[in-house]
mmCIF file of C-alpha atoms and ligand atoms in Angstrom:
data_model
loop_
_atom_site.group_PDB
_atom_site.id
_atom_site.type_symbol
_atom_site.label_atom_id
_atom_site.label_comp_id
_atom_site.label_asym_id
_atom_site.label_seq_id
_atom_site.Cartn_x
_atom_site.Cartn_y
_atom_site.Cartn_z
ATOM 1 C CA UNK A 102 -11.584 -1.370 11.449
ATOM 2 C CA UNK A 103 -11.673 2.756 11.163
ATOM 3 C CA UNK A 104 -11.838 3.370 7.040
ATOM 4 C CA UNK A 105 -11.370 7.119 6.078
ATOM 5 C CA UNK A 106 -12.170 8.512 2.894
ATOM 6 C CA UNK A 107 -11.673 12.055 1.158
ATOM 7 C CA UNK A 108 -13.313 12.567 -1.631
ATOM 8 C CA UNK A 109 -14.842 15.384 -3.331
ATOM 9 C CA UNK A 110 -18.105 12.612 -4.292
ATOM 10 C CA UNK A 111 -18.782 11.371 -0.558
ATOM 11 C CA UNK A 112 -22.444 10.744 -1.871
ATOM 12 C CA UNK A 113 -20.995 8.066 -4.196
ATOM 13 C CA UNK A 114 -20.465 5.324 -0.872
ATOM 14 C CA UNK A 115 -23.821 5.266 -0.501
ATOM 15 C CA UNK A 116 -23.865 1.609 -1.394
ATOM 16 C CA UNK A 117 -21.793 0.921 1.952
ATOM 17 C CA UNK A 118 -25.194 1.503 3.736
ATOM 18 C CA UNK A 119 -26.581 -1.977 2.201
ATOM 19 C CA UNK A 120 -26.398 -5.664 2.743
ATOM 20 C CA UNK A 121 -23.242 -6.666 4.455
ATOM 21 C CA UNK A 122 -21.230 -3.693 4.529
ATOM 22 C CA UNK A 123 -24.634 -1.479 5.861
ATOM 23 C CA UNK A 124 -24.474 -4.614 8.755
ATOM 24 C CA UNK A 125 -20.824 -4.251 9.549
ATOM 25 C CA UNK A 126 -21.198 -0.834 9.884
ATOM 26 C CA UNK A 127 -23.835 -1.121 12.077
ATOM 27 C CA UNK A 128 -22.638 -3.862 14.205
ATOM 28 C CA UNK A 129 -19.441 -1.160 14.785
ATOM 29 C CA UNK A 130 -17.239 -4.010 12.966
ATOM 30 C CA UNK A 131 -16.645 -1.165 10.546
ATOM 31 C CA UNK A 132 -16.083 2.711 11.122
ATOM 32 C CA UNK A 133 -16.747 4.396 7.751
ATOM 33 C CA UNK A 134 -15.690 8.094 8.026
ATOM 34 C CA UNK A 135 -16.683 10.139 4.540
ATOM 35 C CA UNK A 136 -14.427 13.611 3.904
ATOM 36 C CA UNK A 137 -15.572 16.169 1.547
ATOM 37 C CA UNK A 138 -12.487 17.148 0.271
ATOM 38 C CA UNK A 139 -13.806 20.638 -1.161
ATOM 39 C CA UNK A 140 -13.822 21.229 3.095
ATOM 40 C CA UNK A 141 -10.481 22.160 3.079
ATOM 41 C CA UNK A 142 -10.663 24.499 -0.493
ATOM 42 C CA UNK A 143 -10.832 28.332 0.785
ATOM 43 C CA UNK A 144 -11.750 29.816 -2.431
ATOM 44 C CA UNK A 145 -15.088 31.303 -3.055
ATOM 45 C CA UNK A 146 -15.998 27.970 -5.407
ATOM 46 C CA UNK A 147 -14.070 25.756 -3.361
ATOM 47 C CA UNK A 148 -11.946 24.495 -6.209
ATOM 48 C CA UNK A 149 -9.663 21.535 -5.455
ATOM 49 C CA UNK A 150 -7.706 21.315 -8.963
ATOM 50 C CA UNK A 151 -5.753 23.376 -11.551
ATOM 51 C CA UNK A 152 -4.132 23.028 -15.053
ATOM 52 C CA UNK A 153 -0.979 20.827 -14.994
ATOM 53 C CA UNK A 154 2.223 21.605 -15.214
ATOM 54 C CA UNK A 155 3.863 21.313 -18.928
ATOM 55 C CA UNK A 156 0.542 21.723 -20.455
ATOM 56 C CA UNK A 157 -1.739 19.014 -22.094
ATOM 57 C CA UNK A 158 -5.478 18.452 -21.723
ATOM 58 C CA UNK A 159 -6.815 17.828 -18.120
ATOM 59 C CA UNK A 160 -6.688 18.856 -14.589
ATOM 60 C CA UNK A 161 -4.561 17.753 -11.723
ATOM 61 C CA UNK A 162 -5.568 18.284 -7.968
ATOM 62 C CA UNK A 163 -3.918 20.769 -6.193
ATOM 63 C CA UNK A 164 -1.011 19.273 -3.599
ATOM 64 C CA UNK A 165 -2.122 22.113 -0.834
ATOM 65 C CA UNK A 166 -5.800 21.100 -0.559
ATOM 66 C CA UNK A 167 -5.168 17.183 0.307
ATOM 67 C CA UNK A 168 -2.314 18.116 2.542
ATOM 68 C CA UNK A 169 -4.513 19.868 4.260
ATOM 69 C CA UNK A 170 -7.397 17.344 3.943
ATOM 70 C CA UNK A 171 -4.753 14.454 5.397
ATOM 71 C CA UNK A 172 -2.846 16.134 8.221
ATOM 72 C CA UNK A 173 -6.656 17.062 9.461
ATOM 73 C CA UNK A 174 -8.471 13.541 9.152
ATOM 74 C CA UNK A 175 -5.018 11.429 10.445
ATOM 75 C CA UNK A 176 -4.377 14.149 13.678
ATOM 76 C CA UNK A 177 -1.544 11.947 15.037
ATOM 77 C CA UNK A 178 -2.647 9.006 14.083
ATOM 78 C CA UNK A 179 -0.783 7.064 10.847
ATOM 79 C CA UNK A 180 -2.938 4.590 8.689
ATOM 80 C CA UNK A 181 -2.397 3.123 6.017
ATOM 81 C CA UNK A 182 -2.769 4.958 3.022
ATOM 82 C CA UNK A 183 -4.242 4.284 -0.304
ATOM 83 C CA UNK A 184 -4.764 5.830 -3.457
ATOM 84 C CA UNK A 185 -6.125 4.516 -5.963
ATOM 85 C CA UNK A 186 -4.766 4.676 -9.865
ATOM 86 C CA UNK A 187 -4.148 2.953 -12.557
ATOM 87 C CA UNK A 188 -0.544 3.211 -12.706
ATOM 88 C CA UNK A 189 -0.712 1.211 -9.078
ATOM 89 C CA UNK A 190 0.351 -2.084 -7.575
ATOM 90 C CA UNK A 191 -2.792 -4.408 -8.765
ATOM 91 C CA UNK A 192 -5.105 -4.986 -5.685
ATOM 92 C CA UNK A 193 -5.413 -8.566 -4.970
ATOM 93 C CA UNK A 194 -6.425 -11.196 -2.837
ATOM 94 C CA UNK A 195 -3.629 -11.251 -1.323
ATOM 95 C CA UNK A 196 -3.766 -7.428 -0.825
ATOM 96 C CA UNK A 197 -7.011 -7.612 0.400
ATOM 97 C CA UNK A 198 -5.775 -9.549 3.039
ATOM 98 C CA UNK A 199 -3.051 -7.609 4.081
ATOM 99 C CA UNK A 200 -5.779 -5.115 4.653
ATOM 100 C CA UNK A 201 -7.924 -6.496 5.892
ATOM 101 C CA UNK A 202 -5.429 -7.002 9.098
ATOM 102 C CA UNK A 203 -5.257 -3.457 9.416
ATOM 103 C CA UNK A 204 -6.917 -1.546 12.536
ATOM 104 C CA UNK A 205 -7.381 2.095 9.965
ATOM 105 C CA UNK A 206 -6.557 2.379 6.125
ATOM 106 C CA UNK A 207 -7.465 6.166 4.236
ATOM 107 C CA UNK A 208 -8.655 6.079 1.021
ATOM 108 C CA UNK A 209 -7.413 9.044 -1.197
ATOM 109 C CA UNK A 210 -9.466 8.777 -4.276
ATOM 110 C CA UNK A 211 -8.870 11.400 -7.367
ATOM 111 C CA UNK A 212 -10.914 13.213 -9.886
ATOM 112 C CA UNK A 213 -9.532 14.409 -13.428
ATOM 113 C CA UNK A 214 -5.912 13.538 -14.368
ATOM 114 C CA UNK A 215 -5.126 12.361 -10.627
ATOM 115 C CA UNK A 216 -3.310 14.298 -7.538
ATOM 116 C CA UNK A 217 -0.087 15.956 -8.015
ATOM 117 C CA UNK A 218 2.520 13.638 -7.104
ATOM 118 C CA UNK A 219 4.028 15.798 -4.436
ATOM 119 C CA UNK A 220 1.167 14.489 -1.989
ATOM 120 C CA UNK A 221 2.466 11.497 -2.524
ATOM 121 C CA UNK A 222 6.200 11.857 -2.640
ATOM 122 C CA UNK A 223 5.150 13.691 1.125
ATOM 123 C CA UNK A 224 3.144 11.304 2.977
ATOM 124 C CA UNK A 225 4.912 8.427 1.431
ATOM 125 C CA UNK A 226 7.830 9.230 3.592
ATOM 126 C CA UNK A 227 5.188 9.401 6.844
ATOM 127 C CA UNK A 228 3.226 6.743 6.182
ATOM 128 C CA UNK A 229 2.876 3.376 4.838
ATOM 129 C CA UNK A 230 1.522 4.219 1.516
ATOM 130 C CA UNK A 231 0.230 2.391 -1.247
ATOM 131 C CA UNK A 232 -0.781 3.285 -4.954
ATOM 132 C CA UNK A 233 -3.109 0.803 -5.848
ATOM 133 C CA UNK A 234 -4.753 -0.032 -9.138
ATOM 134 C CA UNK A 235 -7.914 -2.224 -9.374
ATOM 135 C CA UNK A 236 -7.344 -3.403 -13.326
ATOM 136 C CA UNK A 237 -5.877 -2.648 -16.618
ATOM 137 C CA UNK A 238 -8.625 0.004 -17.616
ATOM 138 C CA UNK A 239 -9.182 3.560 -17.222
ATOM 139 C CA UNK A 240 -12.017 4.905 -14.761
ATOM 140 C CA UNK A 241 -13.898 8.312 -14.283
ATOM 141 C CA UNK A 242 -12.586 8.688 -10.897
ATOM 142 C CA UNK A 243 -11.373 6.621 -8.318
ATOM 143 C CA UNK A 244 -14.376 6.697 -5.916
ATOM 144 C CA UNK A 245 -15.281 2.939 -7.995
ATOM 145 C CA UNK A 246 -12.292 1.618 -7.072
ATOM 146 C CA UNK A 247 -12.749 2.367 -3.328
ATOM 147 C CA UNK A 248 -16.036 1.143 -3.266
ATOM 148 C CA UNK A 249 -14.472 -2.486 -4.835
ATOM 149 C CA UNK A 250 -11.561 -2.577 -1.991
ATOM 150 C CA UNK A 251 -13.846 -1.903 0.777
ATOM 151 C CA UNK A 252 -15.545 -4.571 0.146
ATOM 152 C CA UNK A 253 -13.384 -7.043 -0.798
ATOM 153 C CA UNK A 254 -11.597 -6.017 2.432
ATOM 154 C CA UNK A 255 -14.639 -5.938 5.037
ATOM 155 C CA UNK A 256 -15.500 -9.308 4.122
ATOM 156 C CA UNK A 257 -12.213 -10.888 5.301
ATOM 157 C CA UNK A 258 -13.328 -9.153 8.892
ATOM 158 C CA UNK A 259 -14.064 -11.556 11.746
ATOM 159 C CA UNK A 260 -17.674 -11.331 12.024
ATOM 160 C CA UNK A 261 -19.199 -9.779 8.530
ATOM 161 C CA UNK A 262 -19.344 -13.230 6.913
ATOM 162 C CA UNK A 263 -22.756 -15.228 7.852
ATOM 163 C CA UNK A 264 -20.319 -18.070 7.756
ATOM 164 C CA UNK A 265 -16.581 -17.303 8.201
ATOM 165 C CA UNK A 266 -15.556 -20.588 6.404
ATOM 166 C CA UNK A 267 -16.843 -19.268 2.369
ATOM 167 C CA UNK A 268 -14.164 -16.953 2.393
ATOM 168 C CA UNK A 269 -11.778 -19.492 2.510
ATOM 169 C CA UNK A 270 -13.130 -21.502 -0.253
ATOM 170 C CA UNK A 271 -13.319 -18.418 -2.448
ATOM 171 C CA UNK A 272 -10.904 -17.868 -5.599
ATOM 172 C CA UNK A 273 -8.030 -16.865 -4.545
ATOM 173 C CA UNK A 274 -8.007 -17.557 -0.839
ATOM 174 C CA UNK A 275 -4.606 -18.390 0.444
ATOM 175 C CA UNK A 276 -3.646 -21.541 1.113
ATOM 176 C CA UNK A 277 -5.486 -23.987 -1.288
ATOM 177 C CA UNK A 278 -7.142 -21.847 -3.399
ATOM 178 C CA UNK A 279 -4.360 -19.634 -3.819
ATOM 179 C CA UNK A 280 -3.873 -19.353 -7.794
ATOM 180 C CA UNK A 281 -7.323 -21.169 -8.327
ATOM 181 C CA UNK A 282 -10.730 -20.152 -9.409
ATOM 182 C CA UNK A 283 -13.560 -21.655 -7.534
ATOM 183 C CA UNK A 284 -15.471 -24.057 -9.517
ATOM 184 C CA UNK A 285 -19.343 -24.412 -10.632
ATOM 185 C CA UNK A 286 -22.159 -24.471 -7.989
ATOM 186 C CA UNK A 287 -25.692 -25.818 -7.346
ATOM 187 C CA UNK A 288 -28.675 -25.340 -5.198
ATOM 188 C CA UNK A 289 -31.973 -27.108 -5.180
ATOM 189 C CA UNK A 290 -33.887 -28.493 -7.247
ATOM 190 C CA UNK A 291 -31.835 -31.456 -8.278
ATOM 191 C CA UNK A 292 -32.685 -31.202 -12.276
ATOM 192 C CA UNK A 293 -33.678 -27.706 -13.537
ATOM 193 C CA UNK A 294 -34.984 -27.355 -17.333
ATOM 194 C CA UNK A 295 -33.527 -30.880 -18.127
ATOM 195 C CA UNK A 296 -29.909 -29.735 -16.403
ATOM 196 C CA UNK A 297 -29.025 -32.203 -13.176
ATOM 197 C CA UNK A 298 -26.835 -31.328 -10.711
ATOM 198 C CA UNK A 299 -23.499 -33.514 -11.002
ATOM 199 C CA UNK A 300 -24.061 -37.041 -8.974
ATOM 200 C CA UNK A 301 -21.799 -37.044 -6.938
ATOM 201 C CA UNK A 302 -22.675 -33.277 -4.960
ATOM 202 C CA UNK A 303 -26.259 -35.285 -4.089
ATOM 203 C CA UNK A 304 -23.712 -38.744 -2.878
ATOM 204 C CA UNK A 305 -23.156 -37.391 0.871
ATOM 205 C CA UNK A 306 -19.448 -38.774 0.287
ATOM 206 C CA UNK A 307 -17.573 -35.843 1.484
ATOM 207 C CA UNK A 308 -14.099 -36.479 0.609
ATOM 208 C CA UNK A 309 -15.691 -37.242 -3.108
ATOM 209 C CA UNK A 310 -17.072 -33.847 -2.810
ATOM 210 C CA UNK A 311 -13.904 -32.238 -2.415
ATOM 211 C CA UNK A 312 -11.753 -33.936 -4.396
ATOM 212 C CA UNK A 313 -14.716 -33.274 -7.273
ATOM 213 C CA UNK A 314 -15.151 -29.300 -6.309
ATOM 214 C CA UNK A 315 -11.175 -28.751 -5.962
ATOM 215 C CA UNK A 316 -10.831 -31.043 -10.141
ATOM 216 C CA UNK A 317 -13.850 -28.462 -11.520
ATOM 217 C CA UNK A 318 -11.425 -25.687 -9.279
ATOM 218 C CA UNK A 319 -8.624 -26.902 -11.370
ATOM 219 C CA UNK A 320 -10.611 -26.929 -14.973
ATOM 220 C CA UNK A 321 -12.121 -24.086 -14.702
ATOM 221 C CA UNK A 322 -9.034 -22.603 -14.041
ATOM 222 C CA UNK A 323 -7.345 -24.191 -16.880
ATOM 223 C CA UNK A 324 -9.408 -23.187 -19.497
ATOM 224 C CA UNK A 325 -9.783 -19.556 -18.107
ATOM 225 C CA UNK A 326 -6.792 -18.372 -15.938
ATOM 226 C CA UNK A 327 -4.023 -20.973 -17.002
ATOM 227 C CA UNK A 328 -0.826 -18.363 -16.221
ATOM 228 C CA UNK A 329 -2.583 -18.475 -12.359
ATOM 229 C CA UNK A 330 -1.754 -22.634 -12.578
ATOM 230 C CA UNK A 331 2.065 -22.282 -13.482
ATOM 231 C CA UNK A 332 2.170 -19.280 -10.223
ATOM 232 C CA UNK A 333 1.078 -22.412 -7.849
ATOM 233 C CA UNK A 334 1.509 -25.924 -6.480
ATOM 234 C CA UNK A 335 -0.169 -29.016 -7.541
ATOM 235 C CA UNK A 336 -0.265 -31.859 -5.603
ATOM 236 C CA UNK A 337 0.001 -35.438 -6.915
ATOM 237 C CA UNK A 338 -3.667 -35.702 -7.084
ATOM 238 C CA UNK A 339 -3.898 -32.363 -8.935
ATOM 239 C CA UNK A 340 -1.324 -33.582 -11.495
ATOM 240 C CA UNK A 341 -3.267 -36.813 -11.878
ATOM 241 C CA UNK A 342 -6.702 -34.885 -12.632
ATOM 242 C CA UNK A 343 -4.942 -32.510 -14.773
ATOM 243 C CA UNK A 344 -3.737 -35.263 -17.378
ATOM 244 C CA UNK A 345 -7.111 -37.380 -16.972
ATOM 245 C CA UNK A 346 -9.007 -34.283 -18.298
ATOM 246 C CA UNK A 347 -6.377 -34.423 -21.414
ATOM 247 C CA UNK A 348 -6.763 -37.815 -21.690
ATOM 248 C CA UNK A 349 -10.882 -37.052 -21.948
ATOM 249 C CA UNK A 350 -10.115 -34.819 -24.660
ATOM 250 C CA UNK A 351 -11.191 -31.558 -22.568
ATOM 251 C CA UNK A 352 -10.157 -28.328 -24.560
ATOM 252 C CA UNK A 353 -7.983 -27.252 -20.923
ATOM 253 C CA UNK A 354 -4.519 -25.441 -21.899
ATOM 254 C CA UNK A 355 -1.337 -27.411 -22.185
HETATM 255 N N1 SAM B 20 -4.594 9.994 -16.346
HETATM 256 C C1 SAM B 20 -4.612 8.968 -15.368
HETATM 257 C C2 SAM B 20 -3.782 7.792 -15.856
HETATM 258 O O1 SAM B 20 -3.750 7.542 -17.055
HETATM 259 O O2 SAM B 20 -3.214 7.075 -15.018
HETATM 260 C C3 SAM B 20 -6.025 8.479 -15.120
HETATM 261 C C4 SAM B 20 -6.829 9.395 -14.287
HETATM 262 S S1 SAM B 20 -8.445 8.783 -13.968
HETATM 263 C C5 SAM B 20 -9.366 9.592 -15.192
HETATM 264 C C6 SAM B 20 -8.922 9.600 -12.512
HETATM 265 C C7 SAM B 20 -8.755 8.817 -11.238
HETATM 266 O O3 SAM B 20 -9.555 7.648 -11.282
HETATM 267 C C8 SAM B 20 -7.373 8.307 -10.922
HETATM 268 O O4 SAM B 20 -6.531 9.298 -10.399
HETATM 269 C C9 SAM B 20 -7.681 7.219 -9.899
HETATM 270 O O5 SAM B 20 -7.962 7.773 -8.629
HETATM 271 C C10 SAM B 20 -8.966 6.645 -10.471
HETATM 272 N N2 SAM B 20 -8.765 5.436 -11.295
HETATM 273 C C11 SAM B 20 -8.986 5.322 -12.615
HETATM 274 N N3 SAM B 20 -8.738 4.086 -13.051
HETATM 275 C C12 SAM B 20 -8.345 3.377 -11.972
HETATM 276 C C13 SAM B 20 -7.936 2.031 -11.769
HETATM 277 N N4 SAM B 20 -7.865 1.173 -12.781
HETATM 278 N N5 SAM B 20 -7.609 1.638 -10.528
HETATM 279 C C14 SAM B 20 -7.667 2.501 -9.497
HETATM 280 N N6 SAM B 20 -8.040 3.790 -9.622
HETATM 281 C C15 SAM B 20 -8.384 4.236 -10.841
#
């Protein structure tokens, strides 16, 4: 997968250089291409934004310098672009995914109060673009939020997993894990500070393992996510496990 970005902090994807993202860049699984944005300013101190329109505190970036910045880094090409803000479509799992099946996205990250909205109002009638927001909070720029869909994106690509089957098993994966969090996990040794793994994880018996990781998938979610339960489907068995924890008194939402 080709990944541009233009940004006027290119030193901030540093981290892309480490653990699995530094090894699916190196394998060639991924093609990270940084832009320095202030590349296409002409001005003496290469300045890429200007007061906004209307007044009010802030800066907005100016519509010329991106166009400019774009039309260079996509040549004839069309990927898929995405720029991060607030005011976005949340990023998901699901987006992730969609993605993730994508041979070239281009990351447009801003600075100050964002980009003015001609840029995209422009290459939203070229290409497929997408304003994307990673959460319900406010961020310095949107170089972070870049940085969070790479990965969660690059990860999904055949070959950057050690093993291909976690990701499936993940919160969130489609299919069964859809609108569930993934449950508690354990590792060696078998009792820690007094603290023993559950029984039945140490049994062998692994139809009891599943049907135990996907109940502690559904409690956890209970008690922590319950609007993601009423988005999906139980099955009989799910139903079943649900009322037995009520039953047991556990404090899991009605
Ligand atoms: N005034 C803008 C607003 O209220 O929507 C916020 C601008 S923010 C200071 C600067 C840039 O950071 C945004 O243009 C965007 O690129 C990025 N950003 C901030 N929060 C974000 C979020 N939750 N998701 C994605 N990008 C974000």
């Amino acid at each position: 997968m080709r990944i541009d970005v233009i940004s006027i902090f290119p030193e901030y994807f540093a981290p892309l250089d480490v653990s699995l993202m530094g090894k699916a860049r190196a394998k060639g699984i991924l093609d990270v291409r940084l832009h320095q944005l202030r590349e296409w300013a002409h001005d003496v101190h290469k300045t890429v934004d200007d007061t906004p329109y209307g007044g009010g505190p802030g800066m907005v970036m100016k519509p010329e310098i991106w166009g400019a910045a774009i039309d260079d880094v996509i040549g004839e090409g069309s990927p898929r672009l995405v720029v991060p803000t607030p005011s976005g479509r949340p990023f998901t799992q699901a987006v992730a995914l969609e993605y993730a099946a994508e041979p070239w996205l281009l990351f447009a990250p801003a600075r100050y109060e964002g980009i003015d909205s001609r840029v995209m109002i422009e290459y939203g009638s070229r290409l497929r673009l997408d304003e994307v927001s990673i959460g319900d909070y406010v961020l310095a720029g949107g170089e972070a939020a870049v940085l969070v869909m790479i990965e969660a994106v690059a990860r999904l690509l055949p070959g950057v997993l050690g093993n291909a089957v976690s990701a499936v098993d993940d919160s969130f994966a489609p299919g069964a894990m859809e609108n569930l969090l993934e449950g508690p996990v354990f590792t060696k040794p078998p009792v820690w500070r007094g603290h023993e793994v559950p029984e039945v994880l140490l049994s062998g018996h692994h139809g009891k393992i599943a049907r135990w990781r996907r109940d502690e998938a559904l409690r956890r979610t209970l008690l922590k996510r319950p609007e993601l339960i009423e988005r999906g489907e139980l099955s009989a068995a799910d139903l079943k496990a649900i009322a037995s924890f009520r039953a047991d008194g556990d404090p899991v939402a009605d």
